[in-house]
Amino acid sequence: YVLRRYEVGDLYDRDGVKGVVCIVSDEGTHGLVISLEQIYLTWSEFRKPDLRTVGAGNRTDGEENMRTVEAYIAANGLSWDDFPAFKWCRERGEGWYLPSIDELLTIGHNYNGGTRVQNNRQARNKFNDALKDAGGKRMDRMVYYFSSTEMDEKNAYTSHTSLEPPYVVEIPKYNKFLVRAVHKF
């Protein structure tokens, strides 16, 4: 058995998990894959006067935020339908989740070849070509993606993959923005 080493932009297709590698460990044996699909969804369905803080405040671990949302749903008699972005990620299968804001920032950084200081079209093309070649959708550089990290009862953090700041913007949870699921490997 040979341990496969991955790089950002490689297609990952093992044990029913298929996506493009977006974060890798130093050895290239562990990391994160991003879903081939993306969709416009709300973070949650709650509007004034029913805005609420769920407790999904982890900036570094989207998996932890997913567990927090799950516990909140159970404790408050709600359903996954109340949290469309999380529901969609969960429906990808076991282990898929909505990335945290720091995970999204790292994905944007890696999407651009490891830096946002200079334009690296080759790195972006490798990433997008892998998505497209596997039957998925290219990343949208100009649109913000929801993270699982909430700011307060009204807003959640979002990020994009473009070179231009700001890289993090707070967006009302009831607005529709792009969603991608991630899975650890």
PDB file of C-alpha atoms in Angstrom:
ATOM      1  CA  TYR A   1       0.000   0.000   0.000  1.00  0.00           C
ATOM      2  CA  VAL A   2       1.453   3.315  -1.092  1.00  0.00           C
ATOM      3  CA  LEU A   3       0.281   6.423   0.729  1.00  0.00           C
ATOM      4  CA  ARG A   4      -0.876   8.950  -1.838  1.00  0.00           C
ATOM      5  CA  ARG A   5       0.392  12.516  -1.485  1.00  0.00           C
ATOM      6  CA  TYR A   6      -1.920  15.275  -2.660  1.00  0.00           C
ATOM      7  CA  GLU A   7      -1.443  18.871  -3.739  1.00  0.00           C
ATOM      8  CA  VAL A   8      -3.942  21.706  -3.853  1.00  0.00           C
ATOM      9  CA  GLY A   9      -5.950  21.359  -7.050  1.00  0.00           C
ATOM     10  CA  ASP A  10      -5.729  17.560  -7.251  1.00  0.00           C
ATOM     11  CA  LEU A  11      -8.896  15.538  -7.672  1.00  0.00           C
ATOM     12  CA  TYR A  12      -9.641  13.415  -4.597  1.00  0.00           C
ATOM     13  CA  ASP A  13     -11.881  10.390  -5.172  1.00  0.00           C
ATOM     14  CA  ARG A  14     -11.644   7.767  -2.423  1.00  0.00           C
ATOM     15  CA  ASP A  15     -14.111   5.903  -0.219  1.00  0.00           C
ATOM     16  CA  GLY A  16     -17.117   7.707  -1.687  1.00  0.00           C
ATOM     17  CA  VAL A  17     -15.625  11.180  -1.117  1.00  0.00           C
ATOM     18  CA  LYS A  18     -15.071  13.117  -4.329  1.00  0.00           C
ATOM     19  CA  GLY A  19     -13.858  16.697  -4.516  1.00  0.00           C
ATOM     20  CA  VAL A  20     -10.863  18.894  -5.216  1.00  0.00           C
ATOM     21  CA  VAL A  21      -8.077  19.180  -2.657  1.00  0.00           C
ATOM     22  CA  CYS A  22      -8.133  22.720  -1.257  1.00  0.00           C
ATOM     23  CA  ILE A  23      -5.959  22.388   1.883  1.00  0.00           C
ATOM     24  CA  VAL A  24      -3.116  19.910   2.492  1.00  0.00           C
ATOM     25  CA  SER A  25      -0.846  18.994   5.384  1.00  0.00           C
ATOM     26  CA  ASP A  26       2.907  19.446   5.002  1.00  0.00           C
ATOM     27  CA  GLU A  27       3.246  15.788   4.003  1.00  0.00           C
ATOM     28  CA  GLY A  28       0.336  16.002   1.552  1.00  0.00           C
ATOM     29  CA  THR A  29      -1.382  12.985   3.119  1.00  0.00           C
ATOM     30  CA  HIS A  30      -4.186  14.802   4.962  1.00  0.00           C
ATOM     31  CA  GLY A  31      -6.225  17.877   4.302  1.00  0.00           C
ATOM     32  CA  LEU A  32      -9.542  19.124   3.039  1.00  0.00           C
ATOM     33  CA  VAL A  33     -11.453  18.610  -0.203  1.00  0.00           C
ATOM     34  CA  ILE A  34     -14.090  20.982  -1.515  1.00  0.00           C
ATOM     35  CA  SER A  35     -17.330  19.829  -3.113  1.00  0.00           C
ATOM     36  CA  LEU A  36     -17.667  19.786  -6.880  1.00  0.00           C
ATOM     37  CA  GLU A  37     -21.034  21.527  -6.612  1.00  0.00           C
ATOM     38  CA  GLN A  38     -22.022  24.905  -5.249  1.00  0.00           C
ATOM     39  CA  ILE A  39     -25.405  26.476  -4.649  1.00  0.00           C
ATOM     40  CA  TYR A  40     -26.957  29.761  -3.522  1.00  0.00           C
ATOM     41  CA  LEU A  41     -28.607  29.283  -0.115  1.00  0.00           C
ATOM     42  CA  THR A  42     -29.355  31.110   3.103  1.00  0.00           C
ATOM     43  CA  TRP A  43     -27.322  30.356   6.232  1.00  0.00           C
ATOM     44  CA  SER A  44     -30.570  30.282   8.222  1.00  0.00           C
ATOM     45  CA  GLU A  45     -34.213  31.114   7.612  1.00  0.00           C
ATOM     46  CA  PHE A  46     -34.704  33.346  10.668  1.00  0.00           C
ATOM     47  CA  ARG A  47     -35.615  36.994  10.107  1.00  0.00           C
ATOM     48  CA  LYS A  48     -36.588  39.835  12.421  1.00  0.00           C
ATOM     49  CA  PRO A  49     -37.972  39.582  15.057  1.00  0.00           C
ATOM     50  CA  ASP A  50     -36.874  35.929  15.282  1.00  0.00           C
ATOM     51  CA  LEU A  51     -33.136  36.415  14.742  1.00  0.00           C
ATOM     52  CA  ARG A  52     -31.062  34.145  16.950  1.00  0.00           C
ATOM     53  CA  THR A  53     -27.502  33.256  17.823  1.00  0.00           C
ATOM     54  CA  VAL A  54     -26.854  29.544  17.414  1.00  0.00           C
ATOM     55  CA  GLY A  55     -23.393  29.454  18.980  1.00  0.00           C
ATOM     56  CA  ALA A  56     -21.506  28.489  15.804  1.00  0.00           C
ATOM     57  CA  GLY A  57     -18.653  30.851  16.576  1.00  0.00           C
ATOM     58  CA  ASN A  58     -15.659  28.611  15.906  1.00  0.00           C
ATOM     59  CA  ARG A  59     -13.400  30.439  13.444  1.00  0.00           C
ATOM     60  CA  THR A  60     -11.080  27.488  12.716  1.00  0.00           C
ATOM     61  CA  ASP A  61     -13.220  24.325  12.702  1.00  0.00           C
ATOM     62  CA  GLY A  62     -16.351  24.128  10.570  1.00  0.00           C
ATOM     63  CA  GLU A  63     -16.964  20.568  11.758  1.00  0.00           C
ATOM     64  CA  GLU A  64     -17.367  21.909  15.297  1.00  0.00           C
ATOM     65  CA  ASN A  65     -19.829  24.547  14.031  1.00  0.00           C
ATOM     66  CA  MET A  66     -21.798  21.793  12.283  1.00  0.00           C
ATOM     67  CA  ARG A  67     -22.083  19.875  15.579  1.00  0.00           C
ATOM     68  CA  THR A  68     -23.171  23.100  17.333  1.00  0.00           C
ATOM     69  CA  VAL A  69     -25.948  23.669  14.781  1.00  0.00           C
ATOM     70  CA  GLU A  70     -27.040  20.043  15.112  1.00  0.00           C
ATOM     71  CA  ALA A  71     -27.252  20.373  18.913  1.00  0.00           C
ATOM     72  CA  TYR A  72     -29.127  23.689  18.578  1.00  0.00           C
ATOM     73  CA  ILE A  73     -31.675  22.086  16.246  1.00  0.00           C
ATOM     74  CA  ALA A  74     -32.230  19.196  18.666  1.00  0.00           C
ATOM     75  CA  ALA A  75     -32.470  21.435  21.758  1.00  0.00           C
ATOM     76  CA  ASN A  76     -34.955  23.854  20.177  1.00  0.00           C
ATOM     77  CA  GLY A  77     -37.272  21.525  18.266  1.00  0.00           C
ATOM     78  CA  LEU A  78     -36.102  22.874  14.900  1.00  0.00           C
ATOM     79  CA  SER A  79     -35.132  21.095  11.672  1.00  0.00           C
ATOM     80  CA  TRP A  80     -32.266  21.215   9.198  1.00  0.00           C
ATOM     81  CA  ASP A  81     -34.688  23.092   6.900  1.00  0.00           C
ATOM     82  CA  ASP A  82     -34.179  26.101   9.194  1.00  0.00           C
ATOM     83  CA  PHE A  83     -30.464  26.079   8.232  1.00  0.00           C
ATOM     84  CA  PRO A  84     -30.357  25.492   4.429  1.00  0.00           C
ATOM     85  CA  ALA A  85     -26.581  25.910   3.928  1.00  0.00           C
ATOM     86  CA  PHE A  86     -25.825  23.385   6.663  1.00  0.00           C
ATOM     87  CA  LYS A  87     -28.542  21.010   5.436  1.00  0.00           C
ATOM     88  CA  TRP A  88     -27.138  21.055   1.887  1.00  0.00           C
ATOM     89  CA  CYS A  89     -23.603  20.291   3.122  1.00  0.00           C
ATOM     90  CA  ARG A  90     -24.903  17.516   5.375  1.00  0.00           C
ATOM     91  CA  GLU A  91     -26.816  15.967   2.463  1.00  0.00           C
ATOM     92  CA  ARG A  92     -23.531  15.435   0.589  1.00  0.00           C
ATOM     93  CA  GLY A  93     -22.948  12.526   2.981  1.00  0.00           C
ATOM     94  CA  GLU A  94     -21.161  11.591   6.184  1.00  0.00           C
ATOM     95  CA  GLY A  95     -18.318  13.971   7.073  1.00  0.00           C
ATOM     96  CA  TRP A  96     -19.256  16.852   4.749  1.00  0.00           C
ATOM     97  CA  TYR A  97     -19.681  20.244   6.426  1.00  0.00           C
ATOM     98  CA  LEU A  98     -19.845  24.004   5.868  1.00  0.00           C
ATOM     99  CA  PRO A  99     -16.298  25.389   6.280  1.00  0.00           C
ATOM    100  CA  SER A 100     -15.378  27.860   9.034  1.00  0.00           C
ATOM    101  CA  ILE A 101     -14.224  31.363   8.100  1.00  0.00           C
ATOM    102  CA  ASP A 102     -10.536  30.491   8.611  1.00  0.00           C
ATOM    103  CA  GLU A 103     -10.942  27.372   6.467  1.00  0.00           C
ATOM    104  CA  LEU A 104     -12.549  29.529   3.746  1.00  0.00           C
ATOM    105  CA  LEU A 105      -9.723  32.075   3.977  1.00  0.00           C
ATOM    106  CA  THR A 106      -7.147  29.290   3.576  1.00  0.00           C
ATOM    107  CA  ILE A 107      -9.081  27.882   0.614  1.00  0.00           C
ATOM    108  CA  GLY A 108      -9.019  31.338  -1.040  1.00  0.00           C
ATOM    109  CA  HIS A 109      -5.313  31.667  -0.320  1.00  0.00           C
ATOM    110  CA  ASN A 110      -4.546  28.212  -1.771  1.00  0.00           C
ATOM    111  CA  TYR A 111      -6.881  28.747  -4.733  1.00  0.00           C
ATOM    112  CA  ASN A 112      -4.622  31.642  -5.711  1.00  0.00           C
ATOM    113  CA  GLY A 113      -1.430  29.584  -5.492  1.00  0.00           C
ATOM    114  CA  GLY A 114      -0.637  30.266  -1.835  1.00  0.00           C
ATOM    115  CA  THR A 115      -0.774  34.056  -1.916  1.00  0.00           C
ATOM    116  CA  ARG A 116      -3.140  36.888  -2.715  1.00  0.00           C
ATOM    117  CA  VAL A 117      -0.314  39.360  -3.230  1.00  0.00           C
ATOM    118  CA  GLN A 118       0.266  38.409  -6.851  1.00  0.00           C
ATOM    119  CA  ASN A 119      -1.931  37.101  -9.635  1.00  0.00           C
ATOM    120  CA  ASN A 120      -1.471  33.365 -10.242  1.00  0.00           C
ATOM    121  CA  ARG A 121      -3.842  32.436 -13.047  1.00  0.00           C
ATOM    122  CA  GLN A 122      -2.122  29.052 -13.490  1.00  0.00           C
ATOM    123  CA  ALA A 123      -2.986  27.988  -9.904  1.00  0.00           C
ATOM    124  CA  ARG A 124      -6.612  29.122 -10.265  1.00  0.00           C
ATOM    125  CA  ASN A 125      -6.923  27.357 -13.629  1.00  0.00           C
ATOM    126  CA  LYS A 126      -5.540  24.092 -12.177  1.00  0.00           C
ATOM    127  CA  PHE A 127      -8.099  24.266  -9.361  1.00  0.00           C
ATOM    128  CA  ASN A 128     -11.022  25.205 -11.631  1.00  0.00           C
ATOM    129  CA  ASP A 129     -10.054  22.696 -14.338  1.00  0.00           C
ATOM    130  CA  ALA A 130     -10.020  19.900 -11.736  1.00  0.00           C
ATOM    131  CA  LEU A 131     -13.512  20.934 -10.620  1.00  0.00           C
ATOM    132  CA  LYS A 132     -14.792  21.145 -14.192  1.00  0.00           C
ATOM    133  CA  ASP A 133     -13.107  17.936 -15.385  1.00  0.00           C
ATOM    134  CA  ALA A 134     -14.787  16.035 -12.523  1.00  0.00           C
ATOM    135  CA  GLY A 135     -18.201  17.356 -13.568  1.00  0.00           C
ATOM    136  CA  GLY A 136     -18.328  20.184 -11.044  1.00  0.00           C
ATOM    137  CA  LYS A 137     -18.648  23.956 -11.123  1.00  0.00           C
ATOM    138  CA  ARG A 138     -15.704  26.344 -11.209  1.00  0.00           C
ATOM    139  CA  MET A 139     -15.186  28.553  -8.138  1.00  0.00           C
ATOM    140  CA  ASP A 140     -16.698  32.013  -8.461  1.00  0.00           C
ATOM    141  CA  ARG A 141     -14.020  34.571  -7.589  1.00  0.00           C
ATOM    142  CA  MET A 142     -16.293  37.588  -7.308  1.00  0.00           C
ATOM    143  CA  VAL A 143     -19.097  36.180  -5.143  1.00  0.00           C
ATOM    144  CA  TYR A 144     -18.897  35.630  -1.402  1.00  0.00           C
ATOM    145  CA  TYR A 145     -19.195  32.121   0.054  1.00  0.00           C
ATOM    146  CA  PHE A 146     -20.914  31.552   3.393  1.00  0.00           C
ATOM    147  CA  SER A 147     -18.817  30.159   6.219  1.00  0.00           C
ATOM    148  CA  SER A 148     -20.267  28.245   9.153  1.00  0.00           C
ATOM    149  CA  THR A 149     -18.935  30.918  11.535  1.00  0.00           C
ATOM    150  CA  GLU A 150     -21.597  33.281  12.788  1.00  0.00           C
ATOM    151  CA  MET A 151     -20.843  36.816  13.935  1.00  0.00           C
ATOM    152  CA  ASP A 152     -24.052  37.520  15.858  1.00  0.00           C
ATOM    153  CA  GLU A 153     -27.802  36.884  15.698  1.00  0.00           C
ATOM    154  CA  LYS A 154     -28.077  38.577  12.292  1.00  0.00           C
ATOM    155  CA  ASN A 155     -24.790  37.965  10.439  1.00  0.00           C
ATOM    156  CA  ALA A 156     -22.412  35.191   9.439  1.00  0.00           C
ATOM    157  CA  TYR A 157     -18.924  35.608   8.003  1.00  0.00           C
ATOM    158  CA  THR A 158     -18.327  35.188   4.279  1.00  0.00           C
ATOM    159  CA  SER A 159     -15.256  35.211   2.064  1.00  0.00           C
ATOM    160  CA  HIS A 160     -14.398  35.145  -1.643  1.00  0.00           C
ATOM    161  CA  THR A 161     -11.477  33.786  -3.655  1.00  0.00           C
ATOM    162  CA  SER A 162     -10.522  37.014  -5.431  1.00  0.00           C
ATOM    163  CA  LEU A 163      -7.233  38.874  -4.919  1.00  0.00           C
ATOM    164  CA  GLU A 164      -8.829  42.118  -3.768  1.00  0.00           C
ATOM    165  CA  PRO A 165      -9.669  42.760  -0.094  1.00  0.00           C
ATOM    166  CA  PRO A 166     -11.773  42.759   1.975  1.00  0.00           C
ATOM    167  CA  TYR A 167     -11.490  39.006   2.358  1.00  0.00           C
ATOM    168  CA  VAL A 168     -14.055  38.757   5.158  1.00  0.00           C
ATOM    169  CA  VAL A 169     -17.467  40.426   5.125  1.00  0.00           C
ATOM    170  CA  GLU A 170     -20.409  39.930   7.469  1.00  0.00           C
ATOM    171  CA  ILE A 171     -23.611  39.095   5.585  1.00  0.00           C
ATOM    172  CA  PRO A 172     -27.148  38.641   6.976  1.00  0.00           C
ATOM    173  CA  LYS A 173     -27.785  34.922   7.460  1.00  0.00           C
ATOM    174  CA  TYR A 174     -31.148  35.169   5.653  1.00  0.00           C
ATOM    175  CA  ASN A 175     -29.550  36.381   2.390  1.00  0.00           C
ATOM    176  CA  LYS A 176     -28.636  33.824  -0.276  1.00  0.00           C
ATOM    177  CA  PHE A 177     -24.936  33.433  -1.009  1.00  0.00           C
ATOM    178  CA  LEU A 178     -22.769  30.676  -2.431  1.00  0.00           C
ATOM    179  CA  VAL A 179     -22.210  27.510  -0.415  1.00  0.00           C
ATOM    180  CA  ARG A 180     -19.577  24.786  -0.875  1.00  0.00           C
ATOM    181  CA  ALA A 181     -19.155  21.778   1.356  1.00  0.00           C
ATOM    182  CA  VAL A 182     -15.800  20.472   2.556  1.00  0.00           C
ATOM    183  CA  HIS A 183     -14.636  17.072   3.817  1.00  0.00           C
ATOM    184  CA  LYS A 184     -11.457  16.089   5.681  1.00  0.00           C
ATOM    185  CA  PHE A 185      -9.186  13.350   4.358  1.00  0.00           C
TER     186      PHE A 185
END
